[in-house]
Amino acid sequence: MASTHQFVAQWNALRFIGWVNSIDPAVGEYIMQIIESRNHPEQAYKSCLGILSFEKKVVAERLAKFLQTCSGL
């Protein structure tokens, strides 16, 4: 496996779901939409990591509200 793809071997959808649901259920729903929109869940991991990196920059409640607005929940 190419070095740029090796990080994927350590991740799975259940790990992301557990992580995001600990932040907020709305974040979990949005991440699930991203994972389910891909043919293979691994294709969504970088997108999910990008979204989750915002948690470090903003308060979790702001992230949840933003994602609710984006997804129309």
JSON list of C-alpha atoms in Angstrom, two decimals:
[
{"chain": "A", "resi": 1, "resn": "MET", "atom": "CA", "xyz": [0.00, 0.00, 0.00]},
{"chain": "A", "resi": 2, "resn": "ALA", "atom": "CA", "xyz": [1.32, 3.45, -0.88]},
{"chain": "A", "resi": 3, "resn": "SER", "atom": "CA", "xyz": [2.56, 5.52, 2.06]},
{"chain": "A", "resi": 4, "resn": "THR", "atom": "CA", "xyz": [-0.09, 8.16, 1.35]},
{"chain": "A", "resi": 5, "resn": "HIS", "atom": "CA", "xyz": [-2.78, 5.51, 1.86]},
{"chain": "A", "resi": 6, "resn": "GLN", "atom": "CA", "xyz": [-1.35, 3.64, 4.85]},
{"chain": "A", "resi": 7, "resn": "PHE", "atom": "CA", "xyz": [-3.22, 5.80, 7.36]},
{"chain": "A", "resi": 8, "resn": "VAL", "atom": "CA", "xyz": [-6.46, 4.27, 6.06]},
{"chain": "A", "resi": 9, "resn": "ALA", "atom": "CA", "xyz": [-5.47, 0.84, 7.33]},
{"chain": "A", "resi": 10, "resn": "GLN", "atom": "CA", "xyz": [-5.75, 2.11, 10.91]},
{"chain": "A", "resi": 11, "resn": "TRP", "atom": "CA", "xyz": [-9.27, 3.54, 10.50]},
{"chain": "A", "resi": 12, "resn": "ASN", "atom": "CA", "xyz": [-12.73, 2.11, 10.04]},
{"chain": "A", "resi": 13, "resn": "ALA", "atom": "CA", "xyz": [-16.24, 3.55, 9.91]},
{"chain": "A", "resi": 14, "resn": "LEU", "atom": "CA", "xyz": [-17.08, 2.40, 13.46]},
{"chain": "A", "resi": 15, "resn": "ARG", "atom": "CA", "xyz": [-14.09, 4.28, 14.83]},
{"chain": "A", "resi": 16, "resn": "PHE", "atom": "CA", "xyz": [-15.25, 7.49, 13.15]},
{"chain": "A", "resi": 17, "resn": "ILE", "atom": "CA", "xyz": [-18.82, 7.01, 14.32]},
{"chain": "A", "resi": 18, "resn": "GLY", "atom": "CA", "xyz": [-17.72, 6.52, 17.92]},
{"chain": "A", "resi": 19, "resn": "TRP", "atom": "CA", "xyz": [-15.49, 9.57, 17.74]},
{"chain": "A", "resi": 20, "resn": "VAL", "atom": "CA", "xyz": [-18.06, 11.90, 16.23]},
{"chain": "A", "resi": 21, "resn": "ASN", "atom": "CA", "xyz": [-20.95, 10.76, 18.40]},
{"chain": "A", "resi": 22, "resn": "SER", "atom": "CA", "xyz": [-18.88, 11.70, 21.44]},
{"chain": "A", "resi": 23, "resn": "ILE", "atom": "CA", "xyz": [-18.78, 15.24, 20.02]},
{"chain": "A", "resi": 24, "resn": "ASP", "atom": "CA", "xyz": [-22.45, 15.60, 19.07]},
{"chain": "A", "resi": 25, "resn": "PRO", "atom": "CA", "xyz": [-25.11, 13.41, 17.43]},
{"chain": "A", "resi": 26, "resn": "ALA", "atom": "CA", "xyz": [-25.56, 15.99, 14.64]},
{"chain": "A", "resi": 27, "resn": "VAL", "atom": "CA", "xyz": [-21.88, 15.67, 13.77]},
{"chain": "A", "resi": 28, "resn": "GLY", "atom": "CA", "xyz": [-22.33, 11.89, 13.74]},
{"chain": "A", "resi": 29, "resn": "GLU", "atom": "CA", "xyz": [-25.23, 12.13, 11.31]},
{"chain": "A", "resi": 30, "resn": "TYR", "atom": "CA", "xyz": [-23.28, 14.38, 8.95]},
{"chain": "A", "resi": 31, "resn": "ILE", "atom": "CA", "xyz": [-20.22, 12.12, 9.00]},
{"chain": "A", "resi": 32, "resn": "MET", "atom": "CA", "xyz": [-22.46, 9.10, 8.34]},
{"chain": "A", "resi": 33, "resn": "GLN", "atom": "CA", "xyz": [-23.89, 10.90, 5.29]},
{"chain": "A", "resi": 34, "resn": "ILE", "atom": "CA", "xyz": [-20.36, 11.39, 3.99]},
{"chain": "A", "resi": 35, "resn": "ILE", "atom": "CA", "xyz": [-19.33, 7.78, 4.62]},
{"chain": "A", "resi": 36, "resn": "GLU", "atom": "CA", "xyz": [-22.51, 6.39, 3.06]},
{"chain": "A", "resi": 37, "resn": "SER", "atom": "CA", "xyz": [-22.18, 8.64, -0.01]},
{"chain": "A", "resi": 38, "resn": "ARG", "atom": "CA", "xyz": [-18.99, 6.90, -1.11]},
{"chain": "A", "resi": 39, "resn": "ASN", "atom": "CA", "xyz": [-18.73, 3.52, -2.83]},
{"chain": "A", "resi": 40, "resn": "HIS", "atom": "CA", "xyz": [-16.12, 2.50, -0.28]},
{"chain": "A", "resi": 41, "resn": "PRO", "atom": "CA", "xyz": [-16.05, 3.99, 3.24]},
{"chain": "A", "resi": 42, "resn": "GLU", "atom": "CA", "xyz": [-12.27, 4.44, 3.05]},
{"chain": "A", "resi": 43, "resn": "GLN", "atom": "CA", "xyz": [-12.80, 7.07, 0.36]},
{"chain": "A", "resi": 44, "resn": "ALA", "atom": "CA", "xyz": [-14.53, 9.30, 2.93]},
{"chain": "A", "resi": 45, "resn": "TYR", "atom": "CA", "xyz": [-11.93, 9.15, 5.70]},
{"chain": "A", "resi": 46, "resn": "LYS", "atom": "CA", "xyz": [-9.87, 12.17, 4.62]},
{"chain": "A", "resi": 47, "resn": "SER", "atom": "CA", "xyz": [-13.03, 14.25, 4.28]},
{"chain": "A", "resi": 48, "resn": "CYS", "atom": "CA", "xyz": [-14.13, 13.15, 7.73]},
{"chain": "A", "resi": 49, "resn": "LEU", "atom": "CA", "xyz": [-10.74, 13.94, 9.23]},
{"chain": "A", "resi": 50, "resn": "GLY", "atom": "CA", "xyz": [-10.86, 17.40, 7.67]},
{"chain": "A", "resi": 51, "resn": "ILE", "atom": "CA", "xyz": [-14.24, 18.13, 9.22]},
{"chain": "A", "resi": 52, "resn": "LEU", "atom": "CA", "xyz": [-13.20, 16.74, 12.57]},
{"chain": "A", "resi": 53, "resn": "SER", "atom": "CA", "xyz": [-10.06, 18.86, 12.59]},
{"chain": "A", "resi": 54, "resn": "PHE", "atom": "CA", "xyz": [-12.35, 21.89, 12.93]},
{"chain": "A", "resi": 55, "resn": "GLU", "atom": "CA", "xyz": [-13.28, 20.68, 16.41]},
{"chain": "A", "resi": 56, "resn": "LYS", "atom": "CA", "xyz": [-9.81, 21.72, 17.54]},
{"chain": "A", "resi": 57, "resn": "LYS", "atom": "CA", "xyz": [-10.36, 25.23, 16.15]},
{"chain": "A", "resi": 58, "resn": "VAL", "atom": "CA", "xyz": [-13.96, 25.87, 17.18]},
{"chain": "A", "resi": 59, "resn": "VAL", "atom": "CA", "xyz": [-16.19, 24.80, 20.04]},
{"chain": "A", "resi": 60, "resn": "ALA", "atom": "CA", "xyz": [-17.95, 21.47, 19.43]},
{"chain": "A", "resi": 61, "resn": "GLU", "atom": "CA", "xyz": [-21.36, 23.16, 19.66]},
{"chain": "A", "resi": 62, "resn": "ARG", "atom": "CA", "xyz": [-20.43, 25.57, 16.84]},
{"chain": "A", "resi": 63, "resn": "LEU", "atom": "CA", "xyz": [-19.25, 22.68, 14.70]},
{"chain": "A", "resi": 64, "resn": "ALA", "atom": "CA", "xyz": [-22.50, 20.80, 15.32]},
{"chain": "A", "resi": 65, "resn": "LYS", "atom": "CA", "xyz": [-24.62, 23.83, 14.50]},
{"chain": "A", "resi": 66, "resn": "PHE", "atom": "CA", "xyz": [-22.64, 24.48, 11.32]},
{"chain": "A", "resi": 67, "resn": "LEU", "atom": "CA", "xyz": [-23.03, 20.89, 10.15]},
{"chain": "A", "resi": 68, "resn": "GLN", "atom": "CA", "xyz": [-26.75, 20.93, 10.93]},
{"chain": "A", "resi": 69, "resn": "THR", "atom": "CA", "xyz": [-27.05, 24.00, 8.72]},
{"chain": "A", "resi": 70, "resn": "CYS", "atom": "CA", "xyz": [-25.03, 22.35, 5.94]},
{"chain": "A", "resi": 71, "resn": "SER", "atom": "CA", "xyz": [-27.05, 19.14, 5.95]},
{"chain": "A", "resi": 72, "resn": "GLY", "atom": "CA", "xyz": [-30.44, 20.75, 6.50]},
{"chain": "A", "resi": 73, "resn": "LEU", "atom": "CA", "xyz": [-31.15, 18.64, 9.60]}
]
